[in-house]
PDB file of C-alpha atoms in Angstrom:
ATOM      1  CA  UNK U   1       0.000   0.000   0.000  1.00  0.00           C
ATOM      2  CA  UNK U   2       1.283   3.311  -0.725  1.00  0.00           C
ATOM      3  CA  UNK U   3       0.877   5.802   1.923  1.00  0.00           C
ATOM      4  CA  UNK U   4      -0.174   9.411   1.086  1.00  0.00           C
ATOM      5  CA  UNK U   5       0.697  12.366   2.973  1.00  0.00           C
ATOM      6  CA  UNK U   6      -2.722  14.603   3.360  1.00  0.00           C
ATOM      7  CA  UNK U   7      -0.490  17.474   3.862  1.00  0.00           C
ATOM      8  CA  UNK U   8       2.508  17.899   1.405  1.00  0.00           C
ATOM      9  CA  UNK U   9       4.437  19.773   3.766  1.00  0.00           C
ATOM     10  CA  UNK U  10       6.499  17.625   5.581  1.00  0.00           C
ATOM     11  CA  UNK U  11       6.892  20.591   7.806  1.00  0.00           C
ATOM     12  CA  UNK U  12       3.778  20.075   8.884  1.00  0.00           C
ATOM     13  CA  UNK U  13       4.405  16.361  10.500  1.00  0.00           C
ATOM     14  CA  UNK U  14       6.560  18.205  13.087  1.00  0.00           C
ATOM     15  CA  UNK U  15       4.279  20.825  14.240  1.00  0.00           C
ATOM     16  CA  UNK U  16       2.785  21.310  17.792  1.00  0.00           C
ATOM     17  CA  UNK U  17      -0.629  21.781  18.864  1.00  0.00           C
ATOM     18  CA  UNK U  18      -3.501  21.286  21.880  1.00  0.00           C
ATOM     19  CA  UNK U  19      -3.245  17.588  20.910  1.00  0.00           C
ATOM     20  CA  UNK U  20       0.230  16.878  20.169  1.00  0.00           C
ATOM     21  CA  UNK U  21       1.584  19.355  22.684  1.00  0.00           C
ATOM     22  CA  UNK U  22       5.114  18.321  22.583  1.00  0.00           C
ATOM     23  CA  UNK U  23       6.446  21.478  23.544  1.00  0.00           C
ATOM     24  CA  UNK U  24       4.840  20.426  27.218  1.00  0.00           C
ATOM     25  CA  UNK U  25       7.325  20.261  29.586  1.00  0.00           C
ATOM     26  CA  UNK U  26       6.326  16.588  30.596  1.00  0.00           C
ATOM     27  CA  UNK U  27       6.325  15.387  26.301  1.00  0.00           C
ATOM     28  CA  UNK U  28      10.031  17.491  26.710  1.00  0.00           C
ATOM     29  CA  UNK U  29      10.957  15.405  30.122  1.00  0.00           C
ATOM     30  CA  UNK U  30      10.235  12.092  28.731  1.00  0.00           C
ATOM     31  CA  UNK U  31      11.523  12.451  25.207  1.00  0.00           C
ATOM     32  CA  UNK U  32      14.978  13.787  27.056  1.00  0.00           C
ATOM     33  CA  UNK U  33      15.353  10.965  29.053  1.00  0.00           C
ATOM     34  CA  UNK U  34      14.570   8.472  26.565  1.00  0.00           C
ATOM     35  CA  UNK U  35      16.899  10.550  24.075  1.00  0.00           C
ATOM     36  CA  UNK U  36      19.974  10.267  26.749  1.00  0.00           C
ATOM     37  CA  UNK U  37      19.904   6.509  26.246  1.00  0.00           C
ATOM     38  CA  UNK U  38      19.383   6.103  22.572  1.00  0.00           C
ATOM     39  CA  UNK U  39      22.795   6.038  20.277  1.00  0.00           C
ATOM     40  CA  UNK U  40      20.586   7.542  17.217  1.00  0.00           C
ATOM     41  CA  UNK U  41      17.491   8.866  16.032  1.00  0.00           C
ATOM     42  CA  UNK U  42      16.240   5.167  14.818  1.00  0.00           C
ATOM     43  CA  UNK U  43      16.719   3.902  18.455  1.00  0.00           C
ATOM     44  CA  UNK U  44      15.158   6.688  19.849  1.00  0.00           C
ATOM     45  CA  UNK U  45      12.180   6.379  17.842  1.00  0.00           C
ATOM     46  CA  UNK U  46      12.026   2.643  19.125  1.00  0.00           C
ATOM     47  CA  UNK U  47      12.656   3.465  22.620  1.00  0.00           C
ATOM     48  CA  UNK U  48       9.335   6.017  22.386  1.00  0.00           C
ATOM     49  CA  UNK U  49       7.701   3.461  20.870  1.00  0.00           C
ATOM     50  CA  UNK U  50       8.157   0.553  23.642  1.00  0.00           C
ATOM     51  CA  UNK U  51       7.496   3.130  26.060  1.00  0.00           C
ATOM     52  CA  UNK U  52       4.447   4.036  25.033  1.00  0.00           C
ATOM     53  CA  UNK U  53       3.433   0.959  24.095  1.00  0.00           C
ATOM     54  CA  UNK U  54       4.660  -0.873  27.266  1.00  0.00           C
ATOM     55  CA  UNK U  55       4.262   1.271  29.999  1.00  0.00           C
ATOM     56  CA  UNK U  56       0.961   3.318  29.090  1.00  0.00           C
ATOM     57  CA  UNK U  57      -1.645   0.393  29.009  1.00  0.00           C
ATOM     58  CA  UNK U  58      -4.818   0.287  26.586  1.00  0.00           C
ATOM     59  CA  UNK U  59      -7.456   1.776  28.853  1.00  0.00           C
ATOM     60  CA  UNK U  60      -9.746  -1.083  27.413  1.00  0.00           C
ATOM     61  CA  UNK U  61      -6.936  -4.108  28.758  1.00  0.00           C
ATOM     62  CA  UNK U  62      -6.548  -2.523  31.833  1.00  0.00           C
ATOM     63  CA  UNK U  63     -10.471  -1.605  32.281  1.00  0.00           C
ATOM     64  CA  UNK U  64      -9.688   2.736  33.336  1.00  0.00           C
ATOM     65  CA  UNK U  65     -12.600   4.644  32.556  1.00  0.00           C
ATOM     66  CA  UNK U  66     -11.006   7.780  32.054  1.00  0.00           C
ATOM     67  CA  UNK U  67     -10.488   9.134  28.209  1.00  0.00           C
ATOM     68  CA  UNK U  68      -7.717  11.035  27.634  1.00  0.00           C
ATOM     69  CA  UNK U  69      -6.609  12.515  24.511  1.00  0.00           C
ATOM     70  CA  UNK U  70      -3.862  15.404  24.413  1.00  0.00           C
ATOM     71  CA  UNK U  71      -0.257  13.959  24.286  1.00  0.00           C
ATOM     72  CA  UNK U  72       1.213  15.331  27.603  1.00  0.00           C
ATOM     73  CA  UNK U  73      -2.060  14.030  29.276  1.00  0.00           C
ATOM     74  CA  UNK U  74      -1.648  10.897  28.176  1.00  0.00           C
ATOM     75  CA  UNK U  75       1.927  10.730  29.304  1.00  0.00           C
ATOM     76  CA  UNK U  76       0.695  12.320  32.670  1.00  0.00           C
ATOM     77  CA  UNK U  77      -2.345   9.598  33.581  1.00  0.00           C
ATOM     78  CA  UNK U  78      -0.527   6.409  32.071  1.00  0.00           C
ATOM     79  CA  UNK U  79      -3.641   5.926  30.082  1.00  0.00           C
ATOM     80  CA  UNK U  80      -5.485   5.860  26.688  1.00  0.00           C
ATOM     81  CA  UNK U  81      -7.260   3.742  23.824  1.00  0.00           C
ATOM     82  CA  UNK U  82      -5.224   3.463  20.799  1.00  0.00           C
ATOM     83  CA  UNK U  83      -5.904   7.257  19.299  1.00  0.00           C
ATOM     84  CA  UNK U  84      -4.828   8.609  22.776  1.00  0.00           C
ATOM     85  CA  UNK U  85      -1.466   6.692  22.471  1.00  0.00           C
ATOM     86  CA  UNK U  86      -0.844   7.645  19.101  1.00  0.00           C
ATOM     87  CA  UNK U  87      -1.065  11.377  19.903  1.00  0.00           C
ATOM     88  CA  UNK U  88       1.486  10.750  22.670  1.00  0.00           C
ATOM     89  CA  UNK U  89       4.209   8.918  20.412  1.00  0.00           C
ATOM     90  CA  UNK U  90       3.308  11.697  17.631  1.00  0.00           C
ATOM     91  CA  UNK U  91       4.458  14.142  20.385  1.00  0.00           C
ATOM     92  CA  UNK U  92       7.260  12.408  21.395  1.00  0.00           C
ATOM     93  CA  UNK U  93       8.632  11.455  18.055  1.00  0.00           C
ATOM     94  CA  UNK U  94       8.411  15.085  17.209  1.00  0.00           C
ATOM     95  CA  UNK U  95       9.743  16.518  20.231  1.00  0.00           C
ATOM     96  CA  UNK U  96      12.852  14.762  18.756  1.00  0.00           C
ATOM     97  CA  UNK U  97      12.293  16.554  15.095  1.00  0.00           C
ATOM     98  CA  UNK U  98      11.235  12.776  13.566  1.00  0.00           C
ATOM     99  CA  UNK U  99       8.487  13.759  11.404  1.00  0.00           C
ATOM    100  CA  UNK U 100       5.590  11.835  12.423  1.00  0.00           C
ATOM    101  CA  UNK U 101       1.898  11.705  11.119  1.00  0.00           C
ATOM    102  CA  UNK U 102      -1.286   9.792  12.212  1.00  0.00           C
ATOM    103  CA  UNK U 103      -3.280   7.051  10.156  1.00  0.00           C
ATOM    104  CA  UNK U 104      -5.871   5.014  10.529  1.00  0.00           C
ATOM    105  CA  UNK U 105      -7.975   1.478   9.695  1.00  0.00           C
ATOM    106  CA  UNK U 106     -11.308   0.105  10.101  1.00  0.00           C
ATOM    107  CA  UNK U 107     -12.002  -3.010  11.787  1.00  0.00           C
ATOM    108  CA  UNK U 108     -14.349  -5.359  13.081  1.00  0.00           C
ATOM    109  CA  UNK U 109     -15.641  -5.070  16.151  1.00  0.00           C
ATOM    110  CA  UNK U 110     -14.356  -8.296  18.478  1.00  0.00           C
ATOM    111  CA  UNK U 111     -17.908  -9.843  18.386  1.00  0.00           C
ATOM    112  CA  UNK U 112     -17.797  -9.300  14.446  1.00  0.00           C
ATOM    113  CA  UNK U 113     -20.872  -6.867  14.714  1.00  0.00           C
ATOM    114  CA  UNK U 114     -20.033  -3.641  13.599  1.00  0.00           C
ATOM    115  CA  UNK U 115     -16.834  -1.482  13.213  1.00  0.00           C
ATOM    116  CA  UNK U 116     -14.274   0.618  14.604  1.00  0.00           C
ATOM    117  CA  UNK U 117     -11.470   3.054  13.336  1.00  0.00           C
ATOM    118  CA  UNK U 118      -8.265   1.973  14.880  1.00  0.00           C
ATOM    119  CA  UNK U 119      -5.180   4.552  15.250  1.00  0.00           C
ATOM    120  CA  UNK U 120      -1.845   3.895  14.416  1.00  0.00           C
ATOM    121  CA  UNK U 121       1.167   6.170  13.333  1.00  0.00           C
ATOM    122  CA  UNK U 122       3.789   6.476  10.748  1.00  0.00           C
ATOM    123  CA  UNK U 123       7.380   7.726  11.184  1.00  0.00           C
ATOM    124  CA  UNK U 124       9.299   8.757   8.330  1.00  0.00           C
ATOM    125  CA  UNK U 125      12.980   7.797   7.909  1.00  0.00           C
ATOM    126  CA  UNK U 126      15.341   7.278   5.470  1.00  0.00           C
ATOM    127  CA  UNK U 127      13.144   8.883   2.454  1.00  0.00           C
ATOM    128  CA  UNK U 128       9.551   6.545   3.372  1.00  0.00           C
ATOM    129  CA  UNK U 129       7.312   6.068   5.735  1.00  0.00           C
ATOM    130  CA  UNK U 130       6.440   3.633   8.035  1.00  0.00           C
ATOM    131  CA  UNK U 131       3.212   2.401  10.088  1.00  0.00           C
ATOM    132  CA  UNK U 132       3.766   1.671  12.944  1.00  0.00           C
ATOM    133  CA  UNK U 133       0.626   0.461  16.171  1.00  0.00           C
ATOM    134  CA  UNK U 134       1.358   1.354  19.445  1.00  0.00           C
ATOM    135  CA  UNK U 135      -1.986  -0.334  20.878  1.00  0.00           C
ATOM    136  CA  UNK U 136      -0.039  -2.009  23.381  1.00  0.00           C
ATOM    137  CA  UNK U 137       0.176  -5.715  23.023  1.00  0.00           C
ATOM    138  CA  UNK U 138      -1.729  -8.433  24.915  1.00  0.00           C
ATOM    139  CA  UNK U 139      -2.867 -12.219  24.324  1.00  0.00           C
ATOM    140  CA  UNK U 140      -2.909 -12.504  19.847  1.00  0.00           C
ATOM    141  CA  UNK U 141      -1.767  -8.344  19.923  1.00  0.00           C
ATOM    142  CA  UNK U 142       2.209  -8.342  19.043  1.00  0.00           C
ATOM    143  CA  UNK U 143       3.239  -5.432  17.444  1.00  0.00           C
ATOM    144  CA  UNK U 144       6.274  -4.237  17.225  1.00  0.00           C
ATOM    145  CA  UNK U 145       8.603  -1.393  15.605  1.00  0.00           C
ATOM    146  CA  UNK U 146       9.867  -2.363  12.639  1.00  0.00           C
ATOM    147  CA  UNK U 147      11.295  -0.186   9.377  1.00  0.00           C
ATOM    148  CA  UNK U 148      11.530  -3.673   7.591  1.00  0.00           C
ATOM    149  CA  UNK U 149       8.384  -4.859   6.763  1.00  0.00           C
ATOM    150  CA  UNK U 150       5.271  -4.057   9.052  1.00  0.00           C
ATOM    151  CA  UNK U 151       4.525  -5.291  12.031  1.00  0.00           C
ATOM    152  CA  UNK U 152       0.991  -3.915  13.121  1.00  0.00           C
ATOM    153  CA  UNK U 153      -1.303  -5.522  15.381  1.00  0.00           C
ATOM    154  CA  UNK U 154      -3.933  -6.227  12.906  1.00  0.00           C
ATOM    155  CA  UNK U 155      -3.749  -6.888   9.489  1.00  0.00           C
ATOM    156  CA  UNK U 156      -7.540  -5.772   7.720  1.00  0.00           C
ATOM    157  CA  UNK U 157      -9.465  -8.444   6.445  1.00  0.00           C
ATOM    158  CA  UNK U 158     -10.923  -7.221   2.953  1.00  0.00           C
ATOM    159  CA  UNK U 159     -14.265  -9.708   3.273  1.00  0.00           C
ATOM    160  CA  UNK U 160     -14.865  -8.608   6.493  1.00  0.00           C
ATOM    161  CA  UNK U 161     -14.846  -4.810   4.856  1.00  0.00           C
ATOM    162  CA  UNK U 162     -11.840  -4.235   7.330  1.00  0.00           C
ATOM    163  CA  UNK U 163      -9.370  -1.665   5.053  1.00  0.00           C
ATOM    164  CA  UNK U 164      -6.167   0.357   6.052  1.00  0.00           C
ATOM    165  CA  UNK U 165      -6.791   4.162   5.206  1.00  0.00           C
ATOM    166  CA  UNK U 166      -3.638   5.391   3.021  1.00  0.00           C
ATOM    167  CA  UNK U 167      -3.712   8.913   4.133  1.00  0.00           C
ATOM    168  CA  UNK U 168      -1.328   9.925   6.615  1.00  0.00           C
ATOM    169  CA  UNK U 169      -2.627  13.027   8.718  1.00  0.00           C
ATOM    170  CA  UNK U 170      -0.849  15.618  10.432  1.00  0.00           C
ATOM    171  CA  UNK U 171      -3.323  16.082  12.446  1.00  0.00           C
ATOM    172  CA  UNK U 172      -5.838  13.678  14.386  1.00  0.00           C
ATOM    173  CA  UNK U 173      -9.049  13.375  12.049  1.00  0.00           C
ATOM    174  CA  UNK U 174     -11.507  16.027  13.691  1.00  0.00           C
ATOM    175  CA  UNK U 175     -14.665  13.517  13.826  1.00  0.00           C
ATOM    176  CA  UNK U 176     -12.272  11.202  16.130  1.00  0.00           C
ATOM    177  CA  UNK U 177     -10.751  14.382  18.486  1.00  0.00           C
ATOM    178  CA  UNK U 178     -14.520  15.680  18.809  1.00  0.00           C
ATOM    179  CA  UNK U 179     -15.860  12.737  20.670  1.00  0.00           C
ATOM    180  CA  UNK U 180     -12.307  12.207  22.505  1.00  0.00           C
ATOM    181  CA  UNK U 181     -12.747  16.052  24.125  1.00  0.00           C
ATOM    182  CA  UNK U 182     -16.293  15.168  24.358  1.00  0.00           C
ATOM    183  CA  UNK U 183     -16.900  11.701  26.398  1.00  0.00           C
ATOM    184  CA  UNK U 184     -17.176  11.458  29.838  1.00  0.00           C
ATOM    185  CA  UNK U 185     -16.297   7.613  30.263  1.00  0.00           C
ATOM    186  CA  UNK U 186     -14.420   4.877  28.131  1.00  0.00           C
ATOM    187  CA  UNK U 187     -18.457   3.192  27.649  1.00  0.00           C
ATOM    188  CA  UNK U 188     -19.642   6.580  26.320  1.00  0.00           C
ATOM    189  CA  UNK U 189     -16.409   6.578  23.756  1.00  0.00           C
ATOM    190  CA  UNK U 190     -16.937   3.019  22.376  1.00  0.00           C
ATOM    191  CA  UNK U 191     -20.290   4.217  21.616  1.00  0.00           C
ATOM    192  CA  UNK U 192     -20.064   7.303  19.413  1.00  0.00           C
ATOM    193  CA  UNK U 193     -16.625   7.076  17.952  1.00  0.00           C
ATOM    194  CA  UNK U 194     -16.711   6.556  14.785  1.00  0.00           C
ATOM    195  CA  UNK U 195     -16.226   3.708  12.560  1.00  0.00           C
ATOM    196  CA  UNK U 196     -15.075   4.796   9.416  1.00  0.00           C
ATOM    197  CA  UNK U 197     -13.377   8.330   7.883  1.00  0.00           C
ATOM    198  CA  UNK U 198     -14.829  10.258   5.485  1.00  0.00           C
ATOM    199  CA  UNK U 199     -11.815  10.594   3.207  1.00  0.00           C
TER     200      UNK U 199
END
């Protein structure tokens, strides 16, 4: 699949915002110490990676009903479904000037009854992109960073009308972010995200 960047300013895959705030001094703390122990960019961008996939645990695995959705807040509660934890390793990829962008793919509910959009990220290095799901792994979940080949923690099933969405945004889509800032609970948030983008 080739992946499209919605914006063609690569400029724009470093920027700061309300959601990926990593000019916060906690997005600035973390990426520091993580950067004091990595020998190069590429081993900093894994070492974000693990961390927010290891130590920031999938509000749905760990059963937190708080939503979170800005990077630094993320960082700050230790929790988040997979959108929330892609804004924080946007922000912390880019507190480190690694352009970074947000994507996305539609997949079946567990029960097989409906949909949801998943998040995922893609950093850019050496010249491409590269997807990259920092869900957090658990029981059949192993992703892992990888700029060889992908290693995400689902694969979309066409006949199930599961797809990966080529566009890579700079932003998080504003559909998503609205009912993020919006819901109260976790419940409330699996029930009105939504399930597909409109690109």
């Amino acid at each position: 699949m080739q992946l499209i960047q919605q914006n063609p300013d690569l400029s724009a895959y470093l920027a700061a915002d309300d959601v990926i705030d990593h000019r916060h001094p906690l997005v600035r703390e973390v990426a520091g110490r993580l950067a004091e122990d990595s020998a190069d960019s590429c081993a900093y961008a894994r070492a974000a990676y693990e961390y927010v996939r290891d130590t920031i645990p999938h509000s749905a695995d760990s059963g937190d009903m708080r939503v979170t959705w800005r990077a630094s807040d993320v960082l700050e509660q230790g929790t988040g479904i997979c959108h929330a934890k892609a804004h924080a390793l946007v922000a912390l990829l880019r507190a480190e000037d690694i352009p970074a962008a947000i994507c996305y793919q539609r997949l079946t509910h567990d029960a097989g009854t409906g949909w949801c959009l998943h998040g995922l990220i893609a950093v850019r290095f050496h010249g491409a992109w590269h997807r990259q799901d920092v869900r957090g792994n658990k029981p059949g979940v192993d992703a892992q960073f990888s700029l060889e080949g992908e290693r995400l923690a689902w694969v979309p099933d066409p006949q199930s009308s599961e797809l990966d969405y080529p566009v890579l945004f700079d932003v998080p889509d504003p559909a998503v972010l609205d009912v993020l800032r919006s819901a109260p609970d976790r419940p409330y948030l699996w029930e009105n995200l939504p399930d597909s983008l409109t690109v």
